Short mmCIF file of C-alpha atoms in Angstrom, two decimals:
data_model
loop_
_atom_site.label_atom_id
_atom_site.label_comp_id
_atom_site.label_asym_id
_atom_site.label_seq_id
_atom_site.Cartn_x
_atom_site.Cartn_y
_atom_site.Cartn_z
CA MET A 1 131.14 149.44 115.93
CA GLN A 2 132.55 151.79 113.32
CA GLY A 3 135.85 150.94 111.71
CA GLY A 4 135.09 147.42 110.49
CA PRO A 5 132.75 144.45 110.62
CA SER A 6 132.40 142.19 113.63
CA GLY A 7 132.40 138.43 113.85
CA ILE A 8 131.30 135.77 116.29
CA GLY A 9 134.00 133.27 117.16
CA TYR A 10 133.79 130.18 119.34
CA GLY A 11 135.40 126.90 120.31
CA LEU A 12 138.89 127.98 121.40
CA ASN A 13 140.14 129.47 124.63
CA SER A 14 142.31 131.93 122.77
CA TRP A 15 140.04 134.45 121.06
CA SER A 16 142.80 135.40 118.62
CA ARG A 17 142.59 131.88 117.16
CA ALA A 18 138.79 131.54 117.29
CA ARG A 19 136.98 130.61 114.10
CA CYS A 20 134.68 133.28 112.71
CA ILE A 21 131.32 131.68 111.95
CA SER A 22 128.93 134.59 111.56
CA ASP A 23 129.13 138.27 110.73
CA VAL A 24 127.25 140.52 113.10
CA LYS A 25 125.96 143.86 111.90
CA ALA A 26 126.16 145.99 115.03
CA ASP A 27 124.82 149.49 115.56
CA THR A 28 123.85 151.77 118.41
CA ASP A 29 120.60 149.88 118.95
CA HIS A 30 120.83 146.11 118.68
CA THR A 31 121.18 143.28 116.21
CA SER A 32 119.55 139.87 116.77
CA PHE A 33 120.74 136.57 115.35
CA ILE A 34 120.20 132.82 115.79
CA THR A 35 122.84 130.75 117.59
CA GLY A 36 121.58 127.30 116.65
CA THR A 37 124.69 126.75 114.52
CA LEU A 38 127.17 127.87 117.12
CA SER A 39 127.69 124.66 118.98
CA LEU A 40 126.14 121.33 119.84
CA LYS A 41 127.56 121.63 123.35
CA GLU A 42 125.55 122.55 126.39
CA ASP A 43 127.46 125.82 126.66
CA ASN A 44 128.43 128.13 123.83
CA GLU A 45 131.76 129.89 124.17
CA VAL A 46 131.30 133.13 122.28
CA HIS A 47 133.70 135.96 121.51
CA LEU A 48 132.80 139.27 119.90
CA ILE A 49 135.72 140.46 117.79
CA ARG A 50 136.09 143.65 115.78
CA PHE A 51 138.27 143.57 112.66
CA SER A 52 139.71 146.78 111.27
CA SER A 53 142.70 148.03 109.34
CA ASP A 54 144.47 148.66 112.64
CA GLY A 55 144.25 145.05 113.73
CA THR A 56 141.95 142.77 115.68
CA GLU A 57 140.34 143.74 118.95
CA LEU A 58 138.55 141.55 121.47
CA ILE A 59 135.43 143.38 122.59
CA CYS A 60 133.88 140.82 124.93
CA GLU A 61 133.70 137.11 125.62
CA GLY A 62 131.68 134.72 127.69
CA LEU A 63 129.97 131.36 128.14
CA PHE A 64 126.24 131.10 127.48
CA SER A 65 124.25 128.05 128.53
CA HIS A 66 121.22 128.48 126.28
CA PRO A 67 122.03 127.10 122.83
CA ASN A 68 119.53 127.08 119.96
CA GLU A 69 117.88 130.29 121.09
CA ILE A 70 117.99 133.84 119.78
CA TRP A 71 120.71 136.03 121.27
CA ASP A 72 120.51 139.78 121.49
CA LEU A 73 123.70 141.75 120.88
CA VAL A 74 123.37 144.97 122.88
CA SER A 75 125.62 147.75 121.59
CA CYS A 76 126.40 151.01 123.35
CA PRO A 77 128.11 154.11 121.94
CA PHE A 78 131.02 153.32 124.27
CA ASP A 79 133.71 150.65 124.02
CA GLN A 80 132.04 148.41 126.58
CA ARG A 81 129.95 145.69 124.89
CA MET A 82 127.93 142.86 126.36
CA PHE A 83 125.77 139.92 125.32
CA SER A 84 122.41 139.22 126.89
CA THR A 85 120.14 136.22 126.39
CA VAL A 86 116.55 137.12 125.66
CA PHE A 87 115.24 133.54 125.92
CA PHE A 88 113.31 133.48 122.63
CA THR A 89 112.03 130.09 121.54
CA VAL A 90 109.92 128.99 118.57
CA SER A 91 106.71 129.51 120.55
CA HIS A 92 107.43 133.25 120.69
CA ALA A 93 107.10 133.39 116.88
CA ILE A 94 103.65 131.73 116.82
CA ASN A 95 100.54 133.86 117.26
CA PRO A 96 97.32 132.78 119.05
CA THR A 97 95.79 131.54 115.77
CA ARG A 98 98.63 129.02 115.42
CA ASP A 99 100.29 130.84 112.53
CA TRP A 100 103.74 132.36 112.22
CA ASP A 101 103.94 135.93 113.54
CA ALA A 102 105.47 137.45 110.41
CA ASP A 103 105.94 140.95 111.87
CA TRP A 104 107.71 139.56 114.94
CA LEU A 105 110.05 137.50 112.75
CA ARG A 106 110.81 140.40 110.39
CA ASN A 107 111.93 142.52 113.32
CA LEU A 108 114.57 139.92 114.13
CA LEU A 109 115.68 138.17 110.95
CA PRO A 110 116.58 138.88 107.30
CA ASN A 111 113.72 138.70 104.78
CA ASN A 112 115.04 135.59 103.01
CA VAL A 113 115.21 133.70 106.32
CA VAL A 114 111.72 134.88 107.26
CA ALA A 115 110.39 133.66 103.89
CA GLN A 116 111.72 130.16 104.55
CA ILE A 117 110.28 130.10 108.07
CA LEU A 118 106.85 131.27 106.90
CA ALA A 119 106.88 128.49 104.28
CA THR A 120 107.47 125.89 107.02
CA PRO A 121 104.18 124.45 108.31
CA ILE A 122 103.47 124.32 112.02
CA PRO A 123 100.74 122.22 113.69
CA ALA A 124 97.51 124.16 113.95
CA PHE A 125 95.60 121.93 116.35
CA GLN A 126 97.79 119.47 118.20
CA GLN A 127 101.32 119.29 119.48
CA GLN A 128 103.62 117.12 117.36
CA GLU A 129 107.07 115.77 118.06
CA ASP A 130 110.05 117.07 116.08
CA THR A 131 111.03 114.57 113.40
CA VAL A 132 114.23 114.12 111.42
CA PHE A 133 113.51 113.64 107.71
CA TRP A 134 115.46 113.36 104.46
CA ASN A 135 115.72 116.77 102.81
CA GLY A 136 116.40 115.31 99.37
CA SER A 137 112.79 114.37 98.62
CA PRO A 138 109.47 116.19 99.03
CA ASP A 139 107.94 113.52 101.29
CA GLY A 140 111.00 113.21 103.55
CA THR A 141 111.76 109.57 102.71
CA PHE A 142 115.19 108.46 101.53
CA SER A 143 115.78 106.81 98.16
CA ALA A 144 118.87 106.18 96.06
CA LYS A 145 117.31 108.26 93.27
CA SER A 146 116.84 111.31 95.49
CA ALA A 147 120.39 110.97 96.85
CA PHE A 148 121.81 110.83 93.32
CA GLU A 149 119.76 113.90 92.30
CA LEU A 150 121.06 115.69 95.39
CA LEU A 151 124.62 114.93 94.32
CA GLN A 152 123.94 116.36 90.88
CA GLN A 153 122.49 119.52 92.40
CA GLN A 154 125.74 119.94 94.33
CA HIS A 155 127.68 119.88 91.02
CA VAL A 156 129.66 116.76 91.93
CA VAL A 157 132.20 116.04 89.21
CA LEU A 158 131.84 112.87 87.14
CA THR A 159 134.72 111.03 88.77
CA GLN A 160 133.11 111.44 92.18
CA GLN A 161 129.80 110.20 90.85
CA GLU A 162 131.51 107.17 89.35
CA GLU A 163 133.18 106.42 92.66
CA SER A 164 129.87 106.71 94.52
CA TRP A 165 127.57 105.06 92.00
CA GLY A 166 129.79 102.84 89.84
CA VAL A 167 129.30 99.09 89.64
CA LEU A 168 130.81 97.16 92.52
CA THR A 169 133.60 95.40 90.64
CA ASN A 170 136.40 93.52 92.34
CA SER A 171 138.70 96.55 92.06
CA VAL A 172 136.22 98.66 94.01
CA ARG A 173 135.62 95.90 96.55
CA PHE A 174 139.38 95.44 97.02
CA ALA A 175 139.87 99.19 97.53
CA ARG A 176 137.18 99.09 100.22
CA HIS A 177 138.78 96.05 101.88
CA LEU A 178 135.84 93.86 100.89
CA ALA A 179 137.83 91.45 98.70
CA ALA A 180 141.17 89.69 99.03
CA THR A 181 142.23 90.50 95.45
CA PRO A 182 141.20 92.92 92.68
CA ILE A 183 141.71 90.23 89.97
CA PHE A 184 138.73 89.33 87.75
CA SER A 185 137.74 85.72 88.50
CA ARG A 186 136.77 84.98 84.88
CA CYS A 187 140.20 85.56 83.31
CA GLU A 188 142.29 85.55 86.52
CA GLN A 189 144.81 87.86 84.82
CA SER A 190 143.90 91.53 85.38
CA PRO A 191 142.09 93.68 87.94
CA GLU A 192 138.33 93.77 87.42
CA THR A 193 137.71 97.37 86.41
CA PRO A 194 134.51 98.31 84.53
CA LEU A 195 136.46 98.68 81.28
CA HIS A 196 138.25 95.34 81.68
CA LEU A 197 135.02 93.58 82.56
CA LEU A 198 133.00 94.99 79.65
CA ARG A 199 135.62 95.21 76.89
CA ASP A 200 139.24 94.27 77.50
CA CYS A 201 138.90 90.85 79.13
CA TYR A 202 139.73 88.06 76.67
CA HIS A 203 136.19 86.63 76.82
CA SER A 204 134.57 90.06 76.34
CA ARG A 205 136.92 90.79 73.45
CA LEU A 206 135.77 87.61 71.68
CA PHE A 207 132.20 88.76 72.13
CA TRP A 208 132.82 92.19 70.55
CA GLU A 209 134.82 90.77 67.65
CA ALA A 210 131.79 88.65 66.74
CA ALA A 211 129.88 91.86 66.06
CA SER A 212 132.06 92.80 63.03
CA LEU A 213 132.51 96.34 61.69
CA LEU A 214 133.61 97.70 65.05
CA PRO A 215 134.61 101.38 65.12
CA PRO A 216 138.38 101.71 64.47
CA ASP A 217 139.06 103.14 67.93
CA PHE A 218 136.78 100.72 69.78
CA PHE A 219 139.58 99.12 71.85
CA MET A 220 141.59 102.34 72.33
CA LEU A 221 139.20 104.74 74.05
CA GLY A 222 138.95 105.39 77.78
CA PHE A 223 135.89 104.15 79.62
CA ASN A 224 133.74 107.31 79.61
CA GLU A 225 134.47 108.20 75.99
CA TRP A 226 134.01 104.58 74.89
CA LEU A 227 130.65 104.31 76.61
CA TRP A 228 129.41 107.70 75.43
CA LYS A 229 130.51 107.41 71.81
CA ASN A 230 129.16 103.91 71.17
CA ALA A 231 125.87 104.60 72.94
CA GLN A 232 125.14 107.49 70.55
CA THR A 233 126.27 106.21 67.15
CA SER A 234 123.65 105.60 64.45
CA ALA A 235 125.71 103.00 62.55
CA THR A 236 124.45 99.46 61.90
CA SER A 237 126.14 96.27 63.04
CA ASP A 238 127.07 94.01 60.11
CA ALA A 239 126.60 90.83 62.13
CA SER A 240 123.22 91.55 63.74
CA ARG A 241 121.87 94.20 61.33
CA HIS A 242 120.60 96.21 64.28
CA ASN A 243 121.33 99.80 65.18
CA TRP A 244 124.80 99.73 66.74
CA SER A 245 123.91 101.83 69.79
CA THR A 246 120.98 99.50 70.58
CA LEU A 247 123.16 96.41 70.20
CA PHE A 248 125.97 98.01 72.20
CA LEU A 249 123.77 98.84 75.20
CA SER A 250 122.09 95.42 75.02
CA ALA A 251 125.53 93.81 75.02
CA ILE A 252 126.64 95.81 78.07
CA TRP A 253 123.64 94.47 79.96
CA VAL A 254 124.16 90.87 78.81
CA ILE A 255 127.88 90.90 79.73
CA TRP A 256 127.11 92.30 83.17
CA LYS A 257 124.41 89.68 83.81
CA ASN A 258 126.78 86.94 82.67
CA ARG A 259 129.45 88.22 85.02
CA ASN A 260 127.00 88.01 87.96
CA ALA A 261 125.91 84.51 86.92
CA LEU A 262 129.57 83.46 86.98
CA ILE A 263 130.26 85.04 90.38
CA PHE A 264 127.14 83.84 92.18
CA ASP A 265 126.11 80.66 90.33
CA ASN A 266 129.36 79.61 88.63
CA GLN A 267 127.59 79.63 85.24
CA LYS A 268 129.92 79.93 82.24
CA THR A 269 128.43 80.95 78.89
CA PRO A 270 130.45 80.97 75.62
CA PRO A 271 130.87 84.40 73.95
CA TYR A 272 128.89 83.40 70.83
CA ILE A 273 125.88 82.48 72.99
CA LEU A 274 126.13 85.85 74.74
CA PHE A 275 126.19 87.56 71.35
CA GLN A 276 123.00 85.74 70.35
CA GLN A 277 121.34 86.87 73.59
CA ALA A 278 122.40 90.48 73.01
CA SER A 279 121.16 90.38 69.40
CA SER A 280 117.80 89.00 70.54
CA LEU A 281 117.48 91.72 73.19
CA ALA A 282 118.42 94.41 70.64
CA ARG A 283 115.83 93.05 68.19
CA ASP A 284 113.06 93.12 70.81
CA THR A 285 114.07 96.63 71.89
CA SER A 286 114.10 97.93 68.31
CA LEU A 287 110.71 96.33 67.61
CA GLY A 288 109.18 97.88 70.70
CA LEU A 289 110.55 101.33 69.91
CA ALA A 290 109.52 101.15 66.25
CA THR A 291 105.94 99.94 66.67
CA ASN A 292 105.17 101.66 69.99
CA ILE A 293 103.40 98.52 71.18
CA LEU A 294 102.72 99.79 74.69
CA ALA A 295 101.20 103.10 73.66
CA HIS A 296 97.44 103.53 73.90
CA PRO A 297 95.68 106.43 72.19
CA ARG A 298 94.24 108.86 74.71
CA LEU A 299 90.53 109.28 74.12
CA PRO A 300 89.01 112.75 74.45
CA ARG A 301 87.16 113.31 77.72
CA TRP A 302 84.69 116.02 78.67
CA VAL A 303 85.07 117.42 82.19
CA ARG A 304 82.91 119.83 84.20
CA TRP A 305 82.43 121.12 87.73
CA PHE A 306 79.52 119.47 89.54
CA PRO A 307 77.62 121.33 92.28
CA PRO A 308 77.08 119.55 95.62
CA ASN A 309 73.75 118.10 96.63
CA PHE A 310 71.81 120.08 99.22
CA PRO A 311 72.58 120.53 102.17
CA PHE A 312 76.25 120.04 101.28
CA LEU A 313 78.58 122.87 100.30
CA LYS A 314 81.63 122.25 98.14
CA LEU A 315 85.18 123.36 98.92
CA ASN A 316 87.60 123.26 95.97
CA THR A 317 91.30 123.88 96.64
CA ASP A 318 94.46 123.95 94.57
CA GLY A 319 98.16 124.68 95.00
CA ALA A 320 101.20 124.98 92.78
CA ARG A 321 104.79 126.19 92.67
CA SER A 322 105.87 128.87 90.21
CA GLN A 323 108.89 127.83 88.15
CA ALA A 324 109.81 131.49 87.63
CA SER A 325 109.84 132.67 91.25
CA GLY A 326 110.23 129.36 93.10
CA ASN A 327 107.39 130.42 95.39
CA ALA A 328 104.36 128.23 95.98
CA SER A 329 100.82 129.52 96.25
CA ALA A 330 97.41 128.04 96.97
CA GLY A 331 93.80 129.05 96.71
CA GLY A 332 90.26 127.85 97.10
CA LEU A 333 86.60 128.72 97.27
CA ILE A 334 83.37 127.48 98.80
CA ARG A 335 80.17 127.27 96.71
CA ASP A 336 76.62 126.10 97.34
CA HIS A 337 74.39 123.69 95.41
CA GLY A 338 73.62 126.41 92.88
CA GLY A 339 77.26 127.21 92.20
CA GLN A 340 77.05 130.53 94.08
CA TRP A 341 80.20 131.96 95.66
CA LEU A 342 80.21 131.94 99.48
CA HIS A 343 83.86 132.60 100.38
CA GLY A 344 87.34 132.27 98.95
CA PHE A 345 91.00 132.59 99.84
CA ALA A 346 94.47 132.82 98.31
CA ILE A 347 97.85 132.17 99.92
CA ASN A 348 101.41 133.13 99.06
CA ILE A 349 103.24 130.30 100.81
CA GLY A 350 106.83 131.03 99.84
CA PRO A 351 109.53 128.54 98.78
CA GLN A 352 107.76 125.15 98.84
CA THR A 353 106.92 122.16 96.63
CA ASN A 354 103.79 121.52 94.56
CA TYR A 355 102.62 118.76 96.89
CA MET A 356 103.06 120.89 100.01
CA ALA A 357 101.19 123.73 98.30
CA GLU A 358 98.26 121.39 97.60
CA LEU A 359 98.10 120.31 101.25
CA TRP A 360 98.58 123.87 102.49
CA GLY A 361 95.60 125.04 100.44
CA CYS A 362 93.51 122.10 101.63
CA ARG A 363 94.18 122.87 105.30
CA ALA A 364 93.45 126.58 104.83
CA GLY A 365 90.16 125.82 103.07
CA LEU A 366 89.03 123.38 105.76
CA ARG A 367 89.87 125.89 108.50
CA LEU A 368 87.85 128.54 106.69
CA ALA A 369 84.87 126.19 106.30
CA LEU A 370 85.00 125.29 109.99
CA GLU A 371 85.17 128.96 111.02
CA MET A 372 82.08 129.61 108.85
CA GLY A 373 80.21 127.01 110.90
CA LEU A 374 79.65 124.58 108.03
CA THR A 375 78.59 121.04 108.94
CA HIS A 376 78.19 119.20 105.60
CA LEU A 377 81.11 119.61 103.23
CA VAL A 378 82.50 118.12 100.03
CA LEU A 379 86.27 118.62 99.69
CA GLU A 380 87.42 118.37 96.07
CA MET A 381 91.01 118.60 94.78
CA ASP A 382 92.79 117.88 91.49
CA SER A 383 95.85 116.40 93.24
CA LEU A 384 95.31 112.64 93.19
CA LEU A 385 98.36 112.14 95.44
CA ALA A 386 96.92 114.44 98.11
CA VAL A 387 93.44 112.88 97.91
CA GLN A 388 94.89 109.37 98.25
CA ALA A 389 96.97 110.42 101.28
CA ILE A 390 93.92 111.95 102.98
CA LEU A 391 91.65 108.97 102.30
CA ALA A 392 94.32 106.46 103.38
CA ARG A 393 95.10 108.46 106.55
CA LYS A 394 98.81 108.00 105.95
CA THR A 395 101.13 110.87 106.84
CA GLY A 396 104.62 109.59 106.01
CA ASP A 397 107.70 110.95 107.76
CA GLY A 398 108.31 114.25 106.00
CA PRO A 399 107.11 117.83 106.53
CA ALA A 400 103.81 116.95 104.82
CA SER A 401 102.87 114.96 107.93
CA ILE A 402 102.27 118.23 109.82
CA LEU A 403 99.69 119.38 107.29
CA LEU A 404 98.12 115.94 106.89
CA LEU A 405 97.57 115.49 110.63
CA ASP A 406 95.84 118.88 110.74
CA ILE A 407 93.73 117.92 107.71
CA PHE A 408 92.66 114.65 109.39
CA HIS A 409 91.64 116.62 112.48
CA LEU A 410 89.67 119.14 110.41
CA VAL A 411 87.87 116.51 108.33
CA ASN A 412 86.72 114.82 111.55
CA SER A 413 85.41 118.15 112.88
CA PHE A 414 82.48 118.28 110.42
CA GLU A 415 79.30 116.28 110.81
CA VAL A 416 79.91 114.92 107.31
CA CYS A 417 82.92 115.62 105.10
CA THR A 418 83.58 113.68 101.90
CA VAL A 419 86.88 113.91 100.02
CA GLN A 420 87.03 113.38 96.27
CA HIS A 421 89.29 113.91 93.26
CA THR A 422 88.55 115.93 90.15
CA LEU A 423 90.52 116.63 87.00
CA ARG A 424 92.30 119.93 86.47
CA GLU A 425 89.74 121.07 83.88
CA GLY A 426 87.02 120.78 86.52
CA ASN A 427 88.98 122.87 89.00
CA ALA A 428 89.62 126.03 86.97
CA ALA A 429 88.25 128.42 89.59
CA THR A 430 90.72 127.32 92.25
CA ASP A 431 93.56 127.50 89.74
CA TYR A 432 92.67 131.17 89.30
CA MET A 433 92.61 131.73 93.08
CA ALA A 434 96.02 130.06 93.44
CA SER A 435 97.40 132.41 90.77
CA ILE A 436 96.17 135.37 92.85
CA GLY A 437 98.27 133.98 95.70
CA GLN A 438 101.42 134.64 93.67
CA THR A 439 100.59 138.37 93.66
CA LEU A 440 100.10 138.66 97.44
CA THR A 441 102.70 139.39 100.06
CA GLN A 442 103.56 136.21 101.93
CA GLY A 443 100.47 135.18 103.85
CA THR A 444 96.74 134.57 103.34
CA GLY A 445 94.10 136.81 101.79
CA PHE A 446 90.34 136.20 102.16
CA PHE A 447 87.64 137.15 99.66
CA GLN A 448 84.01 137.48 100.75
CA SER A 449 83.06 138.36 97.17
CA PRO A 450 84.57 136.86 94.01
CA PRO A 451 87.46 138.72 92.34
CA PRO A 452 86.43 140.23 88.97
CA GLY A 453 88.58 137.87 86.89
CA ILE A 454 86.92 134.73 88.22
CA ARG A 455 83.30 135.66 87.52
CA SER A 456 83.24 134.15 84.02
CA ILE A 457 84.67 130.87 85.35
CA LEU A 458 82.03 130.75 88.08
CA HIS A 459 79.28 131.33 85.52
CA LYS A 460 80.53 128.53 83.26
CA ASP A 461 80.74 126.16 86.22
CA SER A 462 77.23 127.05 87.40
CA ILE A 463 75.63 126.26 84.01
CA GLY A 464 77.60 123.01 83.59
CA THR A 465 79.98 124.03 80.80
CA LEU A 466 82.04 121.09 79.51
CA PHE A 467 85.81 121.36 79.03
CA LEU A 468 87.73 119.00 76.75
CA ARG A 469 90.57 116.99 78.29
CA THR A 470 92.71 115.39 75.58
#
């Protein structure tokens, strides 16, 4: 394949007009790649094309009736090329211990793809159905907040955000064929845009003029600049004697509520009454911000690690995501009633969330305890969210459900297994083990004896040292 890169094209009968969707790095041996993105059809029409300075050359073409599998591109030192299906499915990448076969995957795929696969949990004990979940939130459930955050991550410009998330005024409803007219029903003169509704309508203008000492350009700015500038000013309103930005934002809310009362309940409120409502809201807001009424002083609290009662052994686990690398890690250890180390582990999970790391560490620790033949176990974690999910036996719809179902199965496998929450200060040893996970190659490491750096933590835990939580 010397002379230029190759590409995979599909979808058109004429190979010269086929769309290149994937570069293939061919050599005298073979190159493997995934075809799951080629087509949703039953058959994939694939063309291997070589591009060079001399032009474009069709090397081979064909129909393949096994989508969503791994294809093997067999290359020979001659001009004749051919495709062959090797019939690889996901099960080929799973070893007998129900873990990903990292070496097998690395022989086929780029390292960054392998890292993402290894960080994807697979069921360890029971077959589970594939589930579609929302990728914008850690638990797989959809929310408007997560969708908006996803838009921001995609660097959507402000005008697109306004179109997607702006208030549903009559102008927007008319543009979407949801209203017969864009005219604002209060004044019946102009289209109901956000700026007209909040500032330029005759009734809104009377409201603002009651405030006195308006900025000189108050009625001349465009919507974004008007909103941004007035929401940040530190000036004081002459009429209400409140901070102008507080009064301004309170007024925006009052005008919008009044608009809805007019539309849905036909309630009409004079502008001076609206101004009194906005002033009252601004006063209450300023009072709350100034006196911090809702704040409660946090009392100091002493925290320690408690050993289990005989014959129980205690498993502590922890997991976290590194902000620097983006990789998640987990760790844990099993101790007896005297605080003595029995076994420990650390995992480099790969690109994952904090919550998934907590569950990943929990599952790994329970598997280790079961393999050790333990029967009476106390599972302790500092993730309240994870502990609540385990105790409630609720999995949700996201990728965490895979780990949670395995955890439920493991907990039921012991004669007695209690699950409880502890504070971070009482879980320092597992925090250290999780930090070791960041230094490992992707996978799990087991420790029959404690690492040197954790010995002082184990000693403090065994003698009941108290740690201050403020």
